[in-house]
PDB file of C-alpha atoms and ligand atoms in Angstrom:
ATOM      1  CA  MET A   1      89.327  70.858 117.527  1.00 86.00           C
ATOM      2  CA  GLU A   2      89.098  69.605 121.145  1.00 88.00           C
ATOM      3  CA  ASP A   3      92.909  69.571 121.521  1.00 89.00           C
ATOM      4  CA  LEU A   4      93.042  73.217 120.502  1.00 92.00           C
ATOM      5  CA  LYS A   5      90.484  74.296 123.089  1.00 91.00           C
ATOM      6  CA  MET A   6      91.705  76.422 126.016  1.00 92.00           C
ATOM      7  CA  GLN A   7      90.166  76.566 129.475  1.00 89.00           C
ATOM      8  CA  TYR A   8      89.385  80.294 129.092  1.00 87.00           C
ATOM      9  CA  VAL A   9      86.048  81.587 127.862  1.00 92.00           C
ATOM     10  CA  PRO A  10      86.464  84.419 125.330  1.00 96.00           C
ATOM     11  CA  THR A  11      85.643  87.859 126.694  1.00 96.00           C
ATOM     12  CA  TRP A  12      84.435  89.209 123.337  1.00 98.00           C
ATOM     13  CA  CYS A  13      80.980  90.792 123.142  1.00 98.00           C
ATOM     14  CA  ILE A  14      78.056  88.510 122.349  1.00 97.00           C
ATOM     15  CA  GLY A  15      77.694  88.471 118.542  1.00 98.00           C
ATOM     16  CA  CYS A  16      81.286  89.571 117.864  1.00 98.00           C
ATOM     17  CA  GLY A  17      82.709  88.424 114.542  1.00 98.00           C
ATOM     18  CA  ASN A  18      85.772  87.133 116.358  1.00 98.00           C
ATOM     19  CA  TYR A  19      83.837  84.003 117.421  1.00 98.00           C
ATOM     20  CA  GLY A  20      83.394  82.977 113.789  1.00 98.00           C
ATOM     21  CA  ILE A  21      87.070  83.640 113.099  1.00 98.00           C
ATOM     22  CA  LEU A  22      88.155  81.633 116.168  1.00 98.00           C
ATOM     23  CA  ASN A  23      86.018  78.668 115.133  1.00 97.00           C
ATOM     24  CA  ALA A  24      87.334  78.810 111.576  1.00 98.00           C
ATOM     25  CA  LEU A  25      90.922  79.087 112.823  1.00 98.00           C
ATOM     26  CA  LYS A  26      90.579  76.007 115.022  1.00 96.00           C
ATOM     27  CA  LYS A  27      88.933  74.124 112.170  1.00 97.00           C
ATOM     28  CA  ALA A  28      91.700  75.186 109.791  1.00 98.00           C
ATOM     29  CA  ILE A  29      94.531  74.270 112.189  1.00 97.00           C
ATOM     30  CA  SER A  30      92.993  70.900 112.979  1.00 95.00           C
ATOM     31  CA  SER A  31      92.779  70.074 109.284  1.00 95.00           C
ATOM     32  CA  LEU A  32      96.449  70.962 108.650  1.00 95.00           C
ATOM     33  CA  ASP A  33      98.927  68.133 108.711  1.00 87.00           C
ATOM     34  CA  ILE A  34     100.780  69.510 111.764  1.00 90.00           C
ATOM     35  CA  SER A  35     100.682  69.037 115.519  1.00 87.00           C
ATOM     36  CA  PRO A  36      99.991  72.019 117.820  1.00 84.00           C
ATOM     37  CA  GLU A  37     103.682  72.283 118.822  1.00 88.00           C
ATOM     38  CA  GLU A  38     104.662  72.826 115.190  1.00 95.00           C
ATOM     39  CA  LEU A  39     102.585  75.994 115.051  1.00 97.00           C
ATOM     40  CA  ALA A  40     103.378  79.462 116.384  1.00 98.00           C
ATOM     41  CA  LEU A  41     100.542  81.968 116.608  1.00 98.00           C
ATOM     42  CA  VAL A  42     101.785  85.538 116.976  1.00 98.00           C
ATOM     43  CA  THR A  43      99.366  88.382 117.653  1.00 98.00           C
ATOM     44  CA  GLY A  44      99.524  92.114 118.335  1.00 98.00           C
ATOM     45  CA  ILE A  45      97.219  93.887 120.788  1.00 98.00           C
ATOM     46  CA  GLY A  46      93.477  94.380 120.410  1.00 98.00           C
ATOM     47  CA  CYS A  47      90.240  92.401 120.876  1.00 98.00           C
ATOM     48  CA  SER A  48      91.196  90.373 117.803  1.00 98.00           C
ATOM     49  CA  SER A  49      94.714  89.770 119.063  1.00 98.00           C
ATOM     50  CA  LYS A  50      93.297  87.984 122.097  1.00 98.00           C
ATOM     51  CA  ILE A  51      92.537  85.067 119.777  1.00 98.00           C
ATOM     52  CA  GLY A  52      95.827  83.429 120.751  1.00 96.00           C
ATOM     53  CA  GLN A  53      94.569  83.128 124.332  1.00 96.00           C
ATOM     54  CA  TYR A  54      91.839  80.806 123.096  1.00 97.00           C
ATOM     55  CA  VAL A  55      93.909  78.419 120.970  1.00 96.00           C
ATOM     56  CA  ASN A  56      96.009  75.756 122.659  1.00 95.00           C
ATOM     57  CA  THR A  57      99.236  76.106 120.684  1.00 94.00           C
ATOM     58  CA  TYR A  58     102.506  78.004 121.048  1.00 95.00           C
ATOM     59  CA  ARG A  59     101.649  81.686 120.961  1.00 95.00           C
ATOM     60  CA  ILE A  60     102.966  85.141 121.728  1.00 97.00           C
ATOM     61  CA  GLU A  61     100.805  88.202 122.318  1.00 98.00           C
ATOM     62  CA  THR A  62     103.265  90.929 121.428  1.00 98.00           C
ATOM     63  CA  LEU A  63     102.913  94.729 121.404  1.00 98.00           C
ATOM     64  CA  HIS A  64     100.403  96.773 119.448  1.00 98.00           C
ATOM     65  CA  GLY A  65     101.395  96.636 115.760  1.00 98.00           C
ATOM     66  CA  ARG A  66     104.343  94.306 116.311  1.00 98.00           C
ATOM     67  CA  SER A  67     103.049  90.859 115.418  1.00 98.00           C
ATOM     68  CA  LEU A  68     104.930  90.732 112.106  1.00 98.00           C
ATOM     69  CA  PRO A  69     108.460  91.565 113.325  1.00 98.00           C
ATOM     70  CA  VAL A  70     108.061  89.004 116.107  1.00 98.00           C
ATOM     71  CA  ALA A  71     106.643  86.452 113.653  1.00 98.00           C
ATOM     72  CA  THR A  72     109.645  87.173 111.412  1.00 98.00           C
ATOM     73  CA  GLY A  73     111.989  86.428 114.319  1.00 98.00           C
ATOM     74  CA  VAL A  74     110.163  83.176 115.085  1.00 98.00           C
ATOM     75  CA  LYS A  75     110.296  82.090 111.451  1.00 98.00           C
ATOM     76  CA  LEU A  76     114.005  82.882 111.088  1.00 97.00           C
ATOM     77  CA  ALA A  77     114.870  81.093 114.331  1.00 97.00           C
ATOM     78  CA  ASN A  78     112.979  77.976 113.282  1.00 97.00           C
ATOM     79  CA  HIS A  79     111.788  78.048 109.715  1.00 97.00           C
ATOM     80  CA  ARG A  80     110.234  74.582 110.054  1.00 96.00           C
ATOM     81  CA  LEU A  81     107.461  76.055 112.188  1.00 97.00           C
ATOM     82  CA  THR A  82     104.177  77.079 110.649  1.00 98.00           C
ATOM     83  CA  VAL A  83     103.834  80.724 111.623  1.00 98.00           C
ATOM     84  CA  ILE A  84     100.523  82.570 111.699  1.00 98.00           C
ATOM     85  CA  ALA A  85     100.436  86.266 112.600  1.00 98.00           C
ATOM     86  CA  GLU A  86      97.088  87.743 113.485  1.00 98.00           C
ATOM     87  CA  GLY A  87      95.505  90.973 114.684  1.00 98.00           C
ATOM     88  CA  GLY A  88      93.186  93.853 113.939  1.00 98.00           C
ATOM     89  CA  ASP A  89      93.030  96.437 111.180  1.00 98.00           C
ATOM     90  CA  GLY A  90      94.227  99.078 113.644  1.00 98.00           C
ATOM     91  CA  ASP A  91      97.121  96.886 114.729  1.00 98.00           C
ATOM     92  CA  GLY A  92      98.173  95.974 111.194  1.00 98.00           C
ATOM     93  CA  MET A  93      97.322  99.064 109.161  1.00 98.00           C
ATOM     94  CA  GLY A  94      98.049 101.685 111.830  1.00 98.00           C
ATOM     95  CA  LEU A  95     101.106 101.132 113.991  1.00 97.00           C
ATOM     96  CA  GLY A  96     102.101  97.979 112.081  1.00 98.00           C
ATOM     97  CA  ILE A  97     101.875  99.297 108.518  1.00 98.00           C
ATOM     98  CA  GLY A  98     105.640  99.563 107.994  1.00 98.00           C
ATOM     99  CA  HIS A  99     106.139  96.000 109.160  1.00 98.00           C
ATOM    100  CA  PHE A 100     103.342  94.856 106.857  1.00 98.00           C
ATOM    101  CA  ILE A 101     104.993  96.350 103.776  1.00 98.00           C
ATOM    102  CA  HIS A 102     108.455  95.009 104.601  1.00 98.00           C
ATOM    103  CA  THR A 103     107.193  91.505 105.433  1.00 98.00           C
ATOM    104  CA  ALA A 104     105.323  91.457 102.120  1.00 98.00           C
ATOM    105  CA  ARG A 105     108.269  92.600 100.012  1.00 98.00           C
ATOM    106  CA  ARG A 106     110.543  90.085 101.729  1.00 98.00           C
ATOM    107  CA  ASN A 107     107.980  87.338 101.161  1.00 98.00           C
ATOM    108  CA  LEU A 108     108.511  85.473 104.409  1.00 98.00           C
ATOM    109  CA  ASP A 109     106.570  82.231 104.587  1.00 98.00           C
ATOM    110  CA  ILE A 110     104.085  83.593 107.127  1.00 98.00           C
ATOM    111  CA  THR A 111     100.291  83.751 107.051  1.00 98.00           C
ATOM    112  CA  TYR A 112      98.860  87.066 108.167  1.00 99.00           C
ATOM    113  CA  ILE A 113      95.208  87.061 109.216  1.00 99.00           C
ATOM    114  CA  ILE A 114      93.620  90.468 109.727  1.00 99.00           C
ATOM    115  CA  HIS A 115      90.333  90.839 111.625  1.00 99.00           C
ATOM    116  CA  ASN A 116      89.097  93.921 109.789  1.00 98.00           C
ATOM    117  CA  ASN A 117      86.237  95.506 111.752  1.00 98.00           C
ATOM    118  CA  GLN A 118      87.084  98.994 110.429  1.00 98.00           C
ATOM    119  CA  ILE A 119      87.325 100.325 114.006  1.00 98.00           C
ATOM    120  CA  TYR A 120      89.492 100.208 117.128  1.00 98.00           C
ATOM    121  CA  GLY A 121      87.440  97.778 119.228  1.00 98.00           C
ATOM    122  CA  LEU A 122      89.516  97.264 122.379  1.00 98.00           C
ATOM    123  CA  THR A 123      89.931 100.998 123.010  1.00 97.00           C
ATOM    124  CA  LYS A 124      86.182 101.455 122.523  1.00 97.00           C
ATOM    125  CA  GLY A 125      85.460 102.794 119.094  1.00 97.00           C
ATOM    126  CA  GLN A 126      87.943 105.181 117.510  1.00 97.00           C
ATOM    127  CA  ALA A 127      88.326 105.330 113.711  1.00 98.00           C
ATOM    128  CA  SER A 128      90.914 102.970 112.259  1.00 98.00           C
ATOM    129  CA  PRO A 129      92.923 103.275 109.032  1.00 98.00           C
ATOM    130  CA  THR A 130      90.291 101.115 107.297  1.00 98.00           C
ATOM    131  CA  SER A 131      87.268 103.144 108.480  1.00 98.00           C
ATOM    132  CA  ASP A 132      85.221 104.380 105.526  1.00 97.00           C
ATOM    133  CA  LEU A 133      85.155 108.056 104.572  1.00 97.00           C
ATOM    134  CA  GLY A 134      82.494 109.761 106.666  1.00 97.00           C
ATOM    135  CA  ALA A 135      82.541 107.043 109.377  1.00 98.00           C
ATOM    136  CA  ILE A 136      81.247 108.618 112.557  1.00 97.00           C
ATOM    137  CA  THR A 137      83.194 107.411 115.572  1.00 95.00           C
ATOM    138  CA  LYS A 138      84.268 108.807 118.940  1.00 88.00           C
ATOM    139  CA  PHE A 139      87.451 110.006 117.288  1.00 89.00           C
ATOM    140  CA  THR A 140      85.736 111.386 114.152  1.00 96.00           C
ATOM    141  CA  PRO A 141      82.440 112.927 115.312  1.00 96.00           C
ATOM    142  CA  ALA A 142      79.462 114.131 113.255  1.00 96.00           C
ATOM    143  CA  PRO A 143      78.859 115.964 111.044  1.00 97.00           C
ATOM    144  CA  LEU A 144      82.062 115.206 109.090  1.00 97.00           C
ATOM    145  CA  GLY A 145      83.010 111.772 110.351  1.00 98.00           C
ATOM    146  CA  SER A 146      86.308 110.409 109.055  1.00 97.00           C
ATOM    147  CA  VAL A 147      87.919 112.643 106.433  1.00 97.00           C
ATOM    148  CA  GLU A 148      90.856 110.301 105.799  1.00 97.00           C
ATOM    149  CA  GLN A 149      91.047 108.031 102.754  1.00 97.00           C
ATOM    150  CA  PRO A 150      90.758 104.436 104.038  1.00 98.00           C
ATOM    151  CA  ILE A 151      93.394 101.790 103.362  1.00 98.00           C
ATOM    152  CA  ASN A 152      92.170  98.890 101.232  1.00 98.00           C
ATOM    153  CA  ILE A 153      94.065  95.934 102.733  1.00 98.00           C
ATOM    154  CA  VAL A 154      94.044  93.733  99.635  1.00 98.00           C
ATOM    155  CA  GLN A 155      95.241  96.580  97.402  1.00 98.00           C
ATOM    156  CA  MET A 156      97.987  97.358  99.884  1.00 98.00           C
ATOM    157  CA  ALA A 157      99.020  93.682 100.080  1.00 98.00           C
ATOM    158  CA  LEU A 158      99.153  93.350  96.297  1.00 98.00           C
ATOM    159  CA  GLN A 159     101.261  96.463  95.871  1.00 98.00           C
ATOM    160  CA  ALA A 160     103.637  95.554  98.682  1.00 98.00           C
ATOM    161  CA  GLY A 161     104.419  92.155  97.154  1.00 98.00           C
ATOM    162  CA  ALA A 162     102.351  89.588  99.067  1.00 98.00           C
ATOM    163  CA  THR A 163     102.301  86.347  97.079  1.00 98.00           C
ATOM    164  CA  TRP A 164      98.859  85.175  98.261  1.00 99.00           C
ATOM    165  CA  VAL A 165      96.032  87.626  98.910  1.00 99.00           C
ATOM    166  CA  GLY A 166      92.496  86.723  99.923  1.00 98.00           C
ATOM    167  CA  ARG A 167      89.422  88.191 101.549  1.00 98.00           C
ATOM    168  CA  SER A 168      86.597  86.572 103.464  1.00 98.00           C
ATOM    169  CA  THR A 169      84.111  87.447 106.189  1.00 98.00           C
ATOM    170  CA  ALA A 170      83.718  86.319 109.796  1.00 98.00           C
ATOM    171  CA  ALA A 171      80.472  84.559 108.838  1.00 98.00           C
ATOM    172  CA  ASP A 172      81.750  82.937 105.644  1.00 98.00           C
ATOM    173  CA  PRO A 173      81.340  79.126 105.726  1.00 98.00           C
ATOM    174  CA  GLN A 174      84.455  78.928 103.505  1.00 98.00           C
ATOM    175  CA  LEU A 175      86.618  80.966 105.898  1.00 98.00           C
ATOM    176  CA  ALA A 176      88.466  77.931 107.306  1.00 98.00           C
ATOM    177  CA  ASP A 177      89.153  76.752 103.773  1.00 98.00           C
ATOM    178  CA  TYR A 178      90.724  80.102 102.824  1.00 98.00           C
ATOM    179  CA  MET A 179      92.835  79.939 105.997  1.00 98.00           C
ATOM    180  CA  VAL A 180      94.113  76.490 105.015  1.00 98.00           C
ATOM    181  CA  GLN A 181      94.975  77.731 101.519  1.00 98.00           C
ATOM    182  CA  ALA A 182      96.802  80.740 102.988  1.00 98.00           C
ATOM    183  CA  VAL A 183      98.830  78.571 105.378  1.00 98.00           C
ATOM    184  CA  ASN A 184      99.656  76.009 102.689  1.00 98.00           C
ATOM    185  CA  HIS A 185     100.910  78.757 100.371  1.00 98.00           C
ATOM    186  CA  LYS A 186     104.698  79.094 100.423  1.00 98.00           C
ATOM    187  CA  GLY A 187     105.281  82.812 100.960  1.00 98.00           C
ATOM    188  CA  PHE A 188     103.590  85.777 102.592  1.00 98.00           C
ATOM    189  CA  ALA A 189      99.831  85.178 102.578  1.00 99.00           C
ATOM    190  CA  VAL A 190      97.432  87.931 103.617  1.00 99.00           C
ATOM    191  CA  LEU A 191      93.815  87.153 104.516  1.00 99.00           C
ATOM    192  CA  ASP A 192      91.604  90.202 105.058  1.00 99.00           C
ATOM    193  CA  ILE A 193      88.549  89.122 107.085  1.00 99.00           C
ATOM    194  CA  LEU A 194      85.607  91.516 107.204  1.00 98.00           C
ATOM    195  CA  GLN A 195      84.546  91.302 110.818  1.00 98.00           C
ATOM    196  CA  PRO A 196      81.470  92.967 112.310  1.00 98.00           C
ATOM    197  CA  CYS A 197      82.044  94.794 115.622  1.00 98.00           C
ATOM    198  CA  VAL A 198      78.610  94.730 117.244  1.00 98.00           C
ATOM    199  CA  SER A 199      79.489  97.300 119.903  1.00 98.00           C
ATOM    200  CA  PHE A 200      81.320 100.082 118.097  1.00 97.00           C
ATOM    201  CA  ASN A 201      80.644  99.798 114.369  1.00 98.00           C
ATOM    202  CA  HIS A 202      76.927  99.993 113.663  1.00 97.00           C
ATOM    203  CA  VAL A 203      77.365 100.576 109.925  1.00 97.00           C
ATOM    204  CA  ASN A 204      79.532  97.684 108.657  1.00 98.00           C
ATOM    205  CA  THR A 205      77.294  94.991 110.136  1.00 98.00           C
ATOM    206  CA  TYR A 206      76.784  91.324 109.153  1.00 98.00           C
ATOM    207  CA  LYS A 207      73.899  92.508 106.945  1.00 98.00           C
ATOM    208  CA  TRP A 208      75.989  95.310 105.374  1.00 98.00           C
ATOM    209  CA  TYR A 209      78.682  92.821 104.333  1.00 98.00           C
ATOM    210  CA  GLN A 210      76.200  90.142 103.305  1.00 97.00           C
ATOM    211  CA  GLU A 211      74.479  92.548 100.912  1.00 98.00           C
ATOM    212  CA  ARG A 212      77.722  93.542  99.201  1.00 98.00           C
ATOM    213  CA  VAL A 213      80.134  90.631  99.035  1.00 98.00           C
ATOM    214  CA  TYR A 214      80.400  88.363  96.007  1.00 98.00           C
ATOM    215  CA  ARG A 215      82.708  85.382  95.562  1.00 98.00           C
ATOM    216  CA  LEU A 216      85.371  85.733  92.881  1.00 98.00           C
ATOM    217  CA  GLU A 217      85.198  81.997  92.197  1.00 95.00           C
ATOM    218  CA  THR A 218      81.724  82.607  90.723  1.00 95.00           C
ATOM    219  CA  LEU A 219      83.162  84.812  87.953  1.00 96.00           C
ATOM    220  CA  PRO A 220      83.731  82.555  84.917  1.00 94.00           C
ATOM    221  CA  ASP A 221      86.939  84.215  83.701  1.00 95.00           C
ATOM    222  CA  TYR A 222      88.588  85.175  86.977  1.00 98.00           C
ATOM    223  CA  ASP A 223      92.176  83.983  87.298  1.00 98.00           C
ATOM    224  CA  ALA A 224      93.917  84.560  90.624  1.00 98.00           C
ATOM    225  CA  ALA A 225      97.299  84.035  88.920  1.00 98.00           C
ATOM    226  CA  ASP A 226      96.701  87.126  86.774  1.00 98.00           C
ATOM    227  CA  TYR A 227      98.024  90.212  88.589  1.00 98.00           C
ATOM    228  CA  ALA A 228      96.176  92.637  86.299  1.00 98.00           C
ATOM    229  CA  LYS A 229      92.855  90.925  87.032  1.00 97.00           C
ATOM    230  CA  ALA A 230      93.610  90.906  90.756  1.00 98.00           C
ATOM    231  CA  ALA A 231      94.517  94.597  90.697  1.00 97.00           C
ATOM    232  CA  SER A 232      91.320  95.444  88.840  1.00 96.00           C
ATOM    233  CA  VAL A 233      89.004  93.799  91.416  1.00 98.00           C
ATOM    234  CA  ALA A 234      91.095  94.811  94.433  1.00 97.00           C
ATOM    235  CA  GLY A 235      89.908  98.412  94.162  1.00 95.00           C
ATOM    236  CA  GLN A 236      86.240  97.453  94.438  1.00 97.00           C
ATOM    237  CA  TRP A 237      84.621  98.590  97.680  1.00 97.00           C
ATOM    238  CA  GLY A 238      81.193  99.893  98.593  1.00 94.00           C
ATOM    239  CA  GLU A 239      78.382  98.520  96.460  1.00 96.00           C
ATOM    240  CA  LYS A 240      80.330  95.378  95.503  1.00 97.00           C
ATOM    241  CA  ILE A 241      83.075  93.813  97.596  1.00 98.00           C
ATOM    242  CA  PRO A 242      84.997  90.826  96.201  1.00 98.00           C
ATOM    243  CA  ILE A 243      85.822  87.894  98.478  1.00 98.00           C
ATOM    244  CA  GLY A 244      87.786  84.722  97.769  1.00 98.00           C
ATOM    245  CA  VAL A 245      91.329  84.109  96.571  1.00 98.00           C
ATOM    246  CA  ILE A 246      92.283  87.376  94.917  1.00 98.00           C
ATOM    247  CA  TYR A 247      95.889  86.697  93.974  1.00 98.00           C
ATOM    248  CA  ARG A 248      98.355  83.834  94.087  1.00 98.00           C
ATOM    249  CA  THR A 249     101.883  83.605  92.725  1.00 98.00           C
ATOM    250  CA  GLU A 250     105.230  81.915  93.450  1.00 98.00           C
ATOM    251  CA  ARG A 251     108.366  83.820  94.426  1.00 98.00           C
ATOM    252  CA  MET A 252     111.468  82.867  96.393  1.00 98.00           C
ATOM    253  CA  THR A 253     110.901  83.339 100.116  1.00 98.00           C
ATOM    254  CA  PHE A 254     113.164  85.354 102.395  1.00 98.00           C
ATOM    255  CA  GLU A 255     114.152  82.170 104.245  1.00 96.00           C
ATOM    256  CA  GLU A 256     115.107  80.421 100.989  1.00 96.00           C
ATOM    257  CA  SER A 257     117.329  83.322  99.993  1.00 97.00           C
ATOM    258  CA  LEU A 258     119.415  83.128 103.194  1.00 96.00           C
ATOM    259  CA  PRO A 259     122.330  80.664 102.909  1.00 95.00           C
ATOM    260  CA  GLN A 260     122.542  80.470 106.716  1.00 91.00           C
ATOM    261  CA  LEU A 261     119.172  78.714 106.731  1.00 94.00           C
ATOM    262  CA  ALA A 262     119.943  76.291 103.916  1.00 92.00           C
ATOM    263  CA  GLY A 263     120.781  73.434 106.303  1.00 84.00           C
ATOM    264  CA  ARG A 264     119.118  73.055 109.649  1.00 91.00           C
ATOM    265  CA  PRO A 265     117.003  75.763 111.295  1.00 95.00           C
ATOM    266  CA  LEU A 266     119.038  78.221 113.397  1.00 94.00           C
ATOM    267  CA  VAL A 267     117.701  76.716 116.645  1.00 94.00           C
ATOM    268  CA  GLU A 268     119.217  73.358 115.725  1.00 93.00           C
ATOM    269  CA  GLN A 269     122.628  74.716 114.723  1.00 91.00           C
ATOM    270  CA  PRO A 270     125.502  74.407 117.226  1.00 87.00           C
ATOM    271  CA  ILE A 271     126.433  77.658 118.905  1.00 82.00           C
ATOM    272  CA  ASP A 272     129.549  76.445 120.736  1.00 80.00           C
ATOM    273  CA  THR A 273     131.620  77.257 117.636  1.00 79.00           C
ATOM    274  CA  ILE A 274     130.622  80.915 117.881  1.00 79.00           C
ATOM    275  CA  SER A 275     132.909  83.044 120.011  1.00 87.00           C
ATOM    276  CA  ILE A 276     130.835  85.842 121.480  1.00 87.00           C
ATOM    277  CA  SER A 277     133.913  87.936 122.372  1.00 91.00           C
ATOM    278  CA  THR A 278     135.242  87.737 118.761  1.00 90.00           C
ATOM    279  CA  LEU A 279     131.834  88.828 117.556  1.00 88.00           C
ATOM    280  CA  MET A 280     131.756  91.708 120.029  1.00 93.00           C
ATOM    281  CA  ASP A 281     135.276  92.793 118.953  1.00 94.00           C
ATOM    282  CA  GLU A 282     134.158  92.741 115.308  1.00 93.00           C
ATOM    283  CA  LEU A 283     131.176  94.939 116.093  1.00 93.00           C
ATOM    284  CA  ALA A 284     133.089  97.337 118.360  1.00 91.00           C
TER     285      ALA A 284
HETATM  286  C1  LIG B   1     101.860 101.476 121.331  1.00 86.67           C
HETATM  287  C2  LIG B   1     100.407 101.399 121.628  1.00 86.67           C
HETATM  288  N1  LIG B   1      99.599 102.353 121.144  1.00 86.67           N
HETATM  289  C3  LIG B   1      98.265 102.285 121.403  1.00 86.67           C
HETATM  290  C4  LIG B   1      97.765 101.275 122.159  1.00 86.67           C
HETATM  291  C5  LIG B   1      96.292 101.248 122.477  1.00 86.67           C
HETATM  292  N2  LIG B   1      95.573 100.284 121.695  1.00 86.67           N
HETATM  293  C6  LIG B   1      95.335  99.030 122.150  1.00 86.67           C
HETATM  294  S1  LIG B   1      94.434  98.124 121.088  1.00 86.67           S
HETATM  295  C7  LIG B   1      94.347  99.424 120.001  1.00 86.67           C
HETATM  296  C8  LIG B   1      93.580  99.327 118.703  1.00 86.67           C
HETATM  297  C9  LIG B   1      92.740  98.133 118.572  1.00 86.67           C
HETATM  298  O1  LIG B   1      92.158  98.094 117.287  1.00 86.67           O
HETATM  299  P1  LIG B   1      92.456  96.916 116.304  1.00 86.67           P
HETATM  300  O2  LIG B   1      93.888  96.644 116.178  1.00 86.67           O
HETATM  301  O3  LIG B   1      91.718  97.201 115.047  1.00 86.67           O
HETATM  302  O4  LIG B   1      91.839  95.648 117.039  1.00 86.67           O
HETATM  303  P2  LIG B   1      90.364  95.370 117.608  1.00 86.67           P
HETATM  304  O5  LIG B   1      90.374  95.704 119.070  1.00 86.67           O
HETATM  305  O6  LIG B   1      89.384  96.198 116.829  1.00 86.67           O
HETATM  306  O7  LIG B   1      90.189  93.922 117.363  1.00 86.67           O
HETATM  307  C10 LIG B   1      95.024 100.540 120.478  1.00 86.67           C
HETATM  308  C11 LIG B   1      95.114 101.818 119.759  1.00 86.67           C
HETATM  309  C12 LIG B   1      98.655 100.292 122.630  1.00 86.67           C
HETATM  310  N3  LIG B   1      98.228  99.244 123.352  1.00 86.67           N
HETATM  311  N4  LIG B   1      99.957 100.383 122.361  1.00 86.67           N
END
């Protein structure tokens, strides 16, 4: 945990759910059997995406909505790295939604952690694609509030082909454990973290989540390997919100299906045998 500490003090608001997620992330990384230089943390842009600034590992803060294509590039260049992509619900479900779907269907071995505060925090409180119907924000004023159907991240992940799907909350004592399970899963793992935004979302608070979430592991007959069961709980939102490991399956990863990556990672392959001018002529 100490090795992962940066010299910067987070600039998040006091009480922000991101503190819980940062602590859990550091706990999770320190319990993995890897050294900091074997990890790449790729974020988008947003309050949540600043998390990389507070973890002493290799990291890239990319553009808004672009964590997944950059994480894909990192993974393909060196598939031995553990790659974690991270960002907000706006980042991932707004501008980044196309990348999310394609990364899921390709099943890259990447863990995607979404800080879902159901609002745009950094830009000071506009509705996000996960804001509930009727949510009153600067962008969706009273009396109507948001009139757009929200995206349910776990449903979207299941349908797009993610091979590990989970949900937790920023205050969940098991959050680090879910992160470890997501990282250890071989394939695209999506962890939706319900994260209170104390400044701009006064509805979906710690208390609001606490009163609604229930852990799937407490259901006697729940089986995360059963897609039909996962699909049936994934739609739950409102009075009851499931958390825990929602779905888990095995499928060939994108990296495994590429013969070019069968030997050493691309970064370790010799490039002196490649003639750039021949390549350029071919492409001309
Ligand atoms: C291309 C582009 N469009 C818009 C923005 C402005 N912008 C920065 S962060 C952000 C949304 C932040 O919300 P979210 O991703 O949910 O993260 P949060 O701040 O809530 O953690 C937006 C719209 C941008 N930086 N780049």
